mmCIF file of N, CA and C in Angstrom:
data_model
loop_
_atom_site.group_PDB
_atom_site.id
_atom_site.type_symbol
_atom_site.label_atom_id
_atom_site.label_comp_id
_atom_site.label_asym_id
_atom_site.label_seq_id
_atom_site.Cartn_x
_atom_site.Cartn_y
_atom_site.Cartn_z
ATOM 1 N N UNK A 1 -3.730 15.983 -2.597
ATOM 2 C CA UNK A 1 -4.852 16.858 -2.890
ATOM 3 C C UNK A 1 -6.090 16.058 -3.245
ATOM 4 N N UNK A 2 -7.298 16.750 -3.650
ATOM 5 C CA UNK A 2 -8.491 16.404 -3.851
ATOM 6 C C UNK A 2 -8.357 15.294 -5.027
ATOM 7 N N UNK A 3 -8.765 14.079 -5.055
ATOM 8 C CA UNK A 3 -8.588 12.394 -5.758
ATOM 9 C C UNK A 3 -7.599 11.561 -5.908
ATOM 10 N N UNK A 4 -6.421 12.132 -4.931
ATOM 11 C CA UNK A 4 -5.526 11.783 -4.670
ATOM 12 C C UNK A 4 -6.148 10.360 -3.868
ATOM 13 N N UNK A 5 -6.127 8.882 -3.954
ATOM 14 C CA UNK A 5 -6.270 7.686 -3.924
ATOM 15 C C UNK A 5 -5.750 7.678 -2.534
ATOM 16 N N UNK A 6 -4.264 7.493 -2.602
ATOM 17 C CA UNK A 6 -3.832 6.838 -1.253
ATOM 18 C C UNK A 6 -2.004 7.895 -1.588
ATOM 19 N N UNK A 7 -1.852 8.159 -0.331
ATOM 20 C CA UNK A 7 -0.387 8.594 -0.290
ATOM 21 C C UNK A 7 0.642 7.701 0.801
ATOM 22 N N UNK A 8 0.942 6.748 0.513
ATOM 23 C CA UNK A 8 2.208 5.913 0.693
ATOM 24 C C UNK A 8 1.783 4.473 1.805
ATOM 25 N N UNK A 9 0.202 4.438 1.615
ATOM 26 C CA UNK A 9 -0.298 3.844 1.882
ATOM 27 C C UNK A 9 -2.104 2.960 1.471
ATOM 28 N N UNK A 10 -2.559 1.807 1.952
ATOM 29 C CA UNK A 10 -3.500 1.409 1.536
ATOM 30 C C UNK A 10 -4.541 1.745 1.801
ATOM 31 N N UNK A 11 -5.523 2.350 1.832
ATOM 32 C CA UNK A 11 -6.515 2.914 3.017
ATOM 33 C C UNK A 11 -7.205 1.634 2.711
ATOM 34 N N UNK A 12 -7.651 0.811 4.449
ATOM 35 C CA UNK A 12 -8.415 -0.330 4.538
ATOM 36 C C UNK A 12 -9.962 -0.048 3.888
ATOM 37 N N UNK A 13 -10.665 1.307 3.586
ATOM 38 C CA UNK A 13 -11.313 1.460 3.012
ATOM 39 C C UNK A 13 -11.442 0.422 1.731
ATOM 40 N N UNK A 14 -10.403 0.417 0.971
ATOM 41 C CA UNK A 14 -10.529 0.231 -0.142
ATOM 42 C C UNK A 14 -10.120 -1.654 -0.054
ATOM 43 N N UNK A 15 -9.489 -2.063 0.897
ATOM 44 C CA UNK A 15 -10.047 -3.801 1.440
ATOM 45 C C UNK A 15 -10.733 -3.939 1.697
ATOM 46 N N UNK A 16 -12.043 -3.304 1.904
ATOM 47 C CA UNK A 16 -13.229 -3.592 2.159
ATOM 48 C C UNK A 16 -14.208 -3.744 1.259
ATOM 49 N N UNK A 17 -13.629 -3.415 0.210
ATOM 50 C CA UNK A 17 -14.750 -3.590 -0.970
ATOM 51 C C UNK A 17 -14.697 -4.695 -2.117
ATOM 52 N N UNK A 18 -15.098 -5.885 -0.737
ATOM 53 C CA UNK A 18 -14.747 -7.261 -1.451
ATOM 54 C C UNK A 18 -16.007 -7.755 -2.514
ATOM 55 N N UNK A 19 -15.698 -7.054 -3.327
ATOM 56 C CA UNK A 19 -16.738 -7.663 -4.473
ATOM 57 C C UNK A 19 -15.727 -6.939 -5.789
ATOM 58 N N UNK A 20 -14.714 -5.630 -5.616
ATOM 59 C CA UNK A 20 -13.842 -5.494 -6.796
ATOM 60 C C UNK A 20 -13.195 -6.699 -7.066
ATOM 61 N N UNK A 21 -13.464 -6.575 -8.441
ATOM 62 C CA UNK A 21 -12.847 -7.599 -9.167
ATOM 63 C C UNK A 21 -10.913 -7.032 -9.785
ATOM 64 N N UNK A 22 -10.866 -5.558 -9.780
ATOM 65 C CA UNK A 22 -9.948 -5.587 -10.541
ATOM 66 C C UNK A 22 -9.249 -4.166 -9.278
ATOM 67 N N UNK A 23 -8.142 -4.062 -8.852
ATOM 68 C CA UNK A 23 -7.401 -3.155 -8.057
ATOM 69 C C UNK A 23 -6.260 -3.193 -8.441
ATOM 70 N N UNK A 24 -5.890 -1.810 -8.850
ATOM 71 C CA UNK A 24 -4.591 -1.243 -9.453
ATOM 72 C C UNK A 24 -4.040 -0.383 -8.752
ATOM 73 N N UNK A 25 -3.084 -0.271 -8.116
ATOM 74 C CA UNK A 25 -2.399 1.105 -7.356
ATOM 75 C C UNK A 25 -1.128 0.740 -7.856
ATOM 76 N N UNK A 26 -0.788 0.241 -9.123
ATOM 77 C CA UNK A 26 0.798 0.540 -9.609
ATOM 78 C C UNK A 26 0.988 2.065 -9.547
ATOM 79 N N UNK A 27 2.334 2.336 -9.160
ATOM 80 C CA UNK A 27 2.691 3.638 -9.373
ATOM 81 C C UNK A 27 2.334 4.599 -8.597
ATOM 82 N N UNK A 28 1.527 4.498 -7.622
ATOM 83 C CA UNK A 28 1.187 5.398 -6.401
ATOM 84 C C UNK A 28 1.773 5.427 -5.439
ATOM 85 N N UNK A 29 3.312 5.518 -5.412
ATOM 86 C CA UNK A 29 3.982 5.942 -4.399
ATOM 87 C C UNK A 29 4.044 5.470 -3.142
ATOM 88 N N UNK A 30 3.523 3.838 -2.925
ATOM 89 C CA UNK A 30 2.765 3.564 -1.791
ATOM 90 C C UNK A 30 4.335 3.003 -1.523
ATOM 91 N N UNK A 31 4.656 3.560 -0.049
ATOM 92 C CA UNK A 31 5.617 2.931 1.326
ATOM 93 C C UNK A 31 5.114 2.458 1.822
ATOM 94 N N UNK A 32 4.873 1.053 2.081
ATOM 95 C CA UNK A 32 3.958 0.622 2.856
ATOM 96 C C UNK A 32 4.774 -0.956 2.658
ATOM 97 N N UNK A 33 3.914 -2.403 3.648
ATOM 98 C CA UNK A 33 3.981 -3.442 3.218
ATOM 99 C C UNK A 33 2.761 -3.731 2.833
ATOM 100 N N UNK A 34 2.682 -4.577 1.909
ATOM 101 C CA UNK A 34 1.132 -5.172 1.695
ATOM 102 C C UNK A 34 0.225 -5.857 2.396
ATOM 103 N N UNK A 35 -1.106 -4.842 2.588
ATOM 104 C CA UNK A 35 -1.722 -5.173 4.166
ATOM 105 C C UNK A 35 -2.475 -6.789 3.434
ATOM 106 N N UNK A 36 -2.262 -7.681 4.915
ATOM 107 C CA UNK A 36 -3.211 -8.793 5.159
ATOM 108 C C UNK A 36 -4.554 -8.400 4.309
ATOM 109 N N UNK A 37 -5.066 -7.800 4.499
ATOM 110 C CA UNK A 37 -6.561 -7.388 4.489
ATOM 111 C C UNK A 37 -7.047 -7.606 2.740
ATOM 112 N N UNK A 38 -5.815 -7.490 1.777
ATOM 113 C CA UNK A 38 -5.936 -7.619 0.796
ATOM 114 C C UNK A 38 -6.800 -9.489 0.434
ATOM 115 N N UNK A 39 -6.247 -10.188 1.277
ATOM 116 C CA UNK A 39 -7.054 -11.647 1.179
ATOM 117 C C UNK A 39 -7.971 -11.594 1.811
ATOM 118 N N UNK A 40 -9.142 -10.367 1.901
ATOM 119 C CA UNK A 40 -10.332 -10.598 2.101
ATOM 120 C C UNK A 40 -11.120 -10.023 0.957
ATOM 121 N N UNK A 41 -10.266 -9.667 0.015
ATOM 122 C CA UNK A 41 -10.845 -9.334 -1.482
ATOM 123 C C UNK A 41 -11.231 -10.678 -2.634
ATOM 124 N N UNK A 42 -11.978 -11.594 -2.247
ATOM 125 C CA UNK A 42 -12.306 -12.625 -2.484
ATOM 126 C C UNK A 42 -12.413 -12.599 -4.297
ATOM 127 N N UNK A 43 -12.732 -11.807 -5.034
ATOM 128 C CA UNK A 43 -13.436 -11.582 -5.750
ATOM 129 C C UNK A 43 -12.668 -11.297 -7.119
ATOM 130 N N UNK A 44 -11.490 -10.530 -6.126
ATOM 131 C CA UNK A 44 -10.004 -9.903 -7.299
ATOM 132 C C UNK A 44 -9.648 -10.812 -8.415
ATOM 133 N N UNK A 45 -9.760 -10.643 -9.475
ATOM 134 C CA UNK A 45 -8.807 -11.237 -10.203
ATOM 135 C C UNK A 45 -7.970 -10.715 -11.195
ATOM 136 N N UNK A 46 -7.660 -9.290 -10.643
ATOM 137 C CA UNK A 46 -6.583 -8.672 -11.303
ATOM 138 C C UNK A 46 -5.868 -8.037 -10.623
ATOM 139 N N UNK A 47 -4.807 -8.119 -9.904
ATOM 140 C CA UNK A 47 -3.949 -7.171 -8.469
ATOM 141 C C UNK A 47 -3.102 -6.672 -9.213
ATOM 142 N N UNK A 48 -2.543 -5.564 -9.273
ATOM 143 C CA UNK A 48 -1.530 -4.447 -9.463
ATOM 144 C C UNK A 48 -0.767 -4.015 -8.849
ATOM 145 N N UNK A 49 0.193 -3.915 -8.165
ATOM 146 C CA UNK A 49 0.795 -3.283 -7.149
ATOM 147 C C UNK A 49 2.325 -3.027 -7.228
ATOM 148 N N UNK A 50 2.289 -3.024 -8.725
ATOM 149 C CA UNK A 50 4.044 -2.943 -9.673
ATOM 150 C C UNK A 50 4.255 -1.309 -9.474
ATOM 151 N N UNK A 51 5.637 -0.926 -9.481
ATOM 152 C CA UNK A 51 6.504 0.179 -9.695
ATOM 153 C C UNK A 51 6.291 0.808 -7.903
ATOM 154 N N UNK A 52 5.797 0.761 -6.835
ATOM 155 C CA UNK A 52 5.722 1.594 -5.659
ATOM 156 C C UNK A 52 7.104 1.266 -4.898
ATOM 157 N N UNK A 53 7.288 1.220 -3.504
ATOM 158 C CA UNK A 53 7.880 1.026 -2.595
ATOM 159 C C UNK A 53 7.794 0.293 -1.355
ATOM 160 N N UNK A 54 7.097 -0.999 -2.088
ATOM 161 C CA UNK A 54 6.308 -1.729 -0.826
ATOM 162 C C UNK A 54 7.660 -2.382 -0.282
ATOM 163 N N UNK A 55 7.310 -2.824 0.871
ATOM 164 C CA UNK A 55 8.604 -3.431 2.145
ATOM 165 C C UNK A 55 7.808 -4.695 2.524
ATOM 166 N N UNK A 56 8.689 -5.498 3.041
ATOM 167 C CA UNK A 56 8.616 -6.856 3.640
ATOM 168 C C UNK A 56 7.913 -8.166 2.642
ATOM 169 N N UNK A 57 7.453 -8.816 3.003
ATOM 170 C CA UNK A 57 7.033 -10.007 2.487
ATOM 171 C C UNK A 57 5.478 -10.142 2.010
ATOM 172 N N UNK A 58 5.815 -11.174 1.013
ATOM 173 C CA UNK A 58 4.017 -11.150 0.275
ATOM 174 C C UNK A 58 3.292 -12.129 1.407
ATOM 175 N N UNK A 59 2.342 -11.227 1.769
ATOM 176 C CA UNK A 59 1.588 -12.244 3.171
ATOM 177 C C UNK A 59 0.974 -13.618 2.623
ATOM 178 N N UNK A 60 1.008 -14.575 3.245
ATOM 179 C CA UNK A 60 0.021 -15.660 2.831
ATOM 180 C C UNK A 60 -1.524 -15.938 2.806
ATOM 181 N N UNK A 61 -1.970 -14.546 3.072
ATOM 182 C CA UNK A 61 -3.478 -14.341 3.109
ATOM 183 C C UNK A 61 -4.149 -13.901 1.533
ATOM 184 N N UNK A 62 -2.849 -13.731 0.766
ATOM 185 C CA UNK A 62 -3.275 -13.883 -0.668
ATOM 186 C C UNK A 62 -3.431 -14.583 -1.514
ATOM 187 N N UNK A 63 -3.275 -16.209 -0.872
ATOM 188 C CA UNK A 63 -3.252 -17.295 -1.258
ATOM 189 C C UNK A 63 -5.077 -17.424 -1.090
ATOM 190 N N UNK A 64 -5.701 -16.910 -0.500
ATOM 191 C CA UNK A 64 -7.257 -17.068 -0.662
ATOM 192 C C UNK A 64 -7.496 -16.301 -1.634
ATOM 193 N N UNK A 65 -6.836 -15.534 -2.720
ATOM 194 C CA UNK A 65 -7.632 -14.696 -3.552
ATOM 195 C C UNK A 65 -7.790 -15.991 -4.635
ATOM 196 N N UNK A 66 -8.353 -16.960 -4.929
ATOM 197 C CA UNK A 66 -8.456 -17.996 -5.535
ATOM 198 C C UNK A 66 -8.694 -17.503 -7.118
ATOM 199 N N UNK A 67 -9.629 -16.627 -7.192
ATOM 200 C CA UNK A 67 -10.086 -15.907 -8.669
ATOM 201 C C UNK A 67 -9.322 -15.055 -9.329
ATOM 202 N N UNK A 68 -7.516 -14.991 -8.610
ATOM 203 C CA UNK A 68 -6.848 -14.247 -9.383
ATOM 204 C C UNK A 68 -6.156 -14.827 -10.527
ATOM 205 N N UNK A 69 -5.656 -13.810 -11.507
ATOM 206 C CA UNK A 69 -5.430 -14.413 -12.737
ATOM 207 C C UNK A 69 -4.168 -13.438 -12.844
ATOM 208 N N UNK A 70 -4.223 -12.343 -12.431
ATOM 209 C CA UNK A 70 -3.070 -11.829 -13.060
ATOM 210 C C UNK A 70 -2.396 -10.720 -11.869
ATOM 211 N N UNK A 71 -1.323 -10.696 -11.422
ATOM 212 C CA UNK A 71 -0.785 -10.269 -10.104
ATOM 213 C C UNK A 71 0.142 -9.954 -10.184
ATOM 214 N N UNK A 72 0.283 -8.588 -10.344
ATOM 215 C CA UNK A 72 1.808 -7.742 -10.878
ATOM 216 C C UNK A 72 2.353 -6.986 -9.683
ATOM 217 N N UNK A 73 3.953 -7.113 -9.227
ATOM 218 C CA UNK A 73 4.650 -6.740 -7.781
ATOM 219 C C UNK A 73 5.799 -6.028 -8.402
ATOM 220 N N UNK A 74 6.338 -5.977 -9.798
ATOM 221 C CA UNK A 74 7.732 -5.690 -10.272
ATOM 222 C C UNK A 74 7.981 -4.278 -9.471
ATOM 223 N N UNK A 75 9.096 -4.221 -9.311
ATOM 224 C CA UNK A 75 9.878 -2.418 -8.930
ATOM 225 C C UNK A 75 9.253 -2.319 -7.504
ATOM 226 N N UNK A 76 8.927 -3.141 -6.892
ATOM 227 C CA UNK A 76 9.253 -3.158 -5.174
ATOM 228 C C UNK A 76 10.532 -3.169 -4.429
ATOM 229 N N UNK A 77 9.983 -3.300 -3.365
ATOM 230 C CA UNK A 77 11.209 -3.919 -2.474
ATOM 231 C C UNK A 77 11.098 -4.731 -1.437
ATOM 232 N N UNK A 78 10.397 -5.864 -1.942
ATOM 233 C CA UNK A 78 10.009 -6.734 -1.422
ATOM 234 C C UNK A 78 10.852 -7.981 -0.825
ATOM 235 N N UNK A 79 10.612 -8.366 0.276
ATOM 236 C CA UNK A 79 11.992 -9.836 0.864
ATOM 237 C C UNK A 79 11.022 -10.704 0.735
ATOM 238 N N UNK A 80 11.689 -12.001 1.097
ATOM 239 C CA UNK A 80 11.422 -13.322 1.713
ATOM 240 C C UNK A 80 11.111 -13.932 0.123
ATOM 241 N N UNK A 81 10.232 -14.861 0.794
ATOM 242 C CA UNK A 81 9.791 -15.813 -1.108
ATOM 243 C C UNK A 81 8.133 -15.413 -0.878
ATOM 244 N N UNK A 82 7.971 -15.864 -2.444
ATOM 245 C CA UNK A 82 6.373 -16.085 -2.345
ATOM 246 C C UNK A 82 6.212 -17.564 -1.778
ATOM 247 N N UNK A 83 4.734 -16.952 -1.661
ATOM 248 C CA UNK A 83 4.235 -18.678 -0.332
ATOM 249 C C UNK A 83 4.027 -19.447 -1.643
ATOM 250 N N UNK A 84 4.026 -20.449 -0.837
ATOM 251 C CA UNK A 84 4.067 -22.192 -1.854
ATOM 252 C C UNK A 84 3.062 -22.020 -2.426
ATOM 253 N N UNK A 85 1.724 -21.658 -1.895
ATOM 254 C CA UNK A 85 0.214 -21.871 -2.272
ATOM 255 C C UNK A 85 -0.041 -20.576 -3.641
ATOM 256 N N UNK A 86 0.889 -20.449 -4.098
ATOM 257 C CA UNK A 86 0.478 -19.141 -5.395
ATOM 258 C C UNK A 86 0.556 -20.581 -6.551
ATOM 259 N N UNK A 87 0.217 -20.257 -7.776
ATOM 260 C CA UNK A 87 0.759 -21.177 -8.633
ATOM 261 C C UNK A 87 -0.270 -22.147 -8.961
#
């Protein structure tokens, strides 16, 4: 319904607005994998994306979010490893 954010997905809308510093969608139900597009958010330094239903692997295009500080994934369902370049 009406301010409903996103339903089980990211709308690239909201990767496009590379100057947020802080993006939270814990808990929004999102089925989805985590789009590429998120490492063109240069700017982020707070990612959220704990408690949903995300699938597959953390892309390595989030290794350019250089200004992040704090990056929460818990209660996914996420495979593979994180890339070398986090850390």
């Amino acid at each position: 319904g009406p301010g409903t954010l996103a339903t089980g997905y990211i709308p690239s809308e909201l990767t496009s607005l590379t100057s947020l510093e802080r993006f939270n969608m814990g808990f929004m139900g999102l089925g989805c994998t985590i789009p590429t597009e998120l490492g063109s958010m240069t700017n982020l330094q707070i990612l959220e994306l704990q408690g949903n239903n995300l699938s597959g692997s953390i892309p390595s295009e989030l290794a350019l979010l250089t200004n992040l500080e704090y990056f929460s994934l818990y209660m996914n369902d996420l495979t593979g490893t994180i890339p070398t370049h986090f850390g």
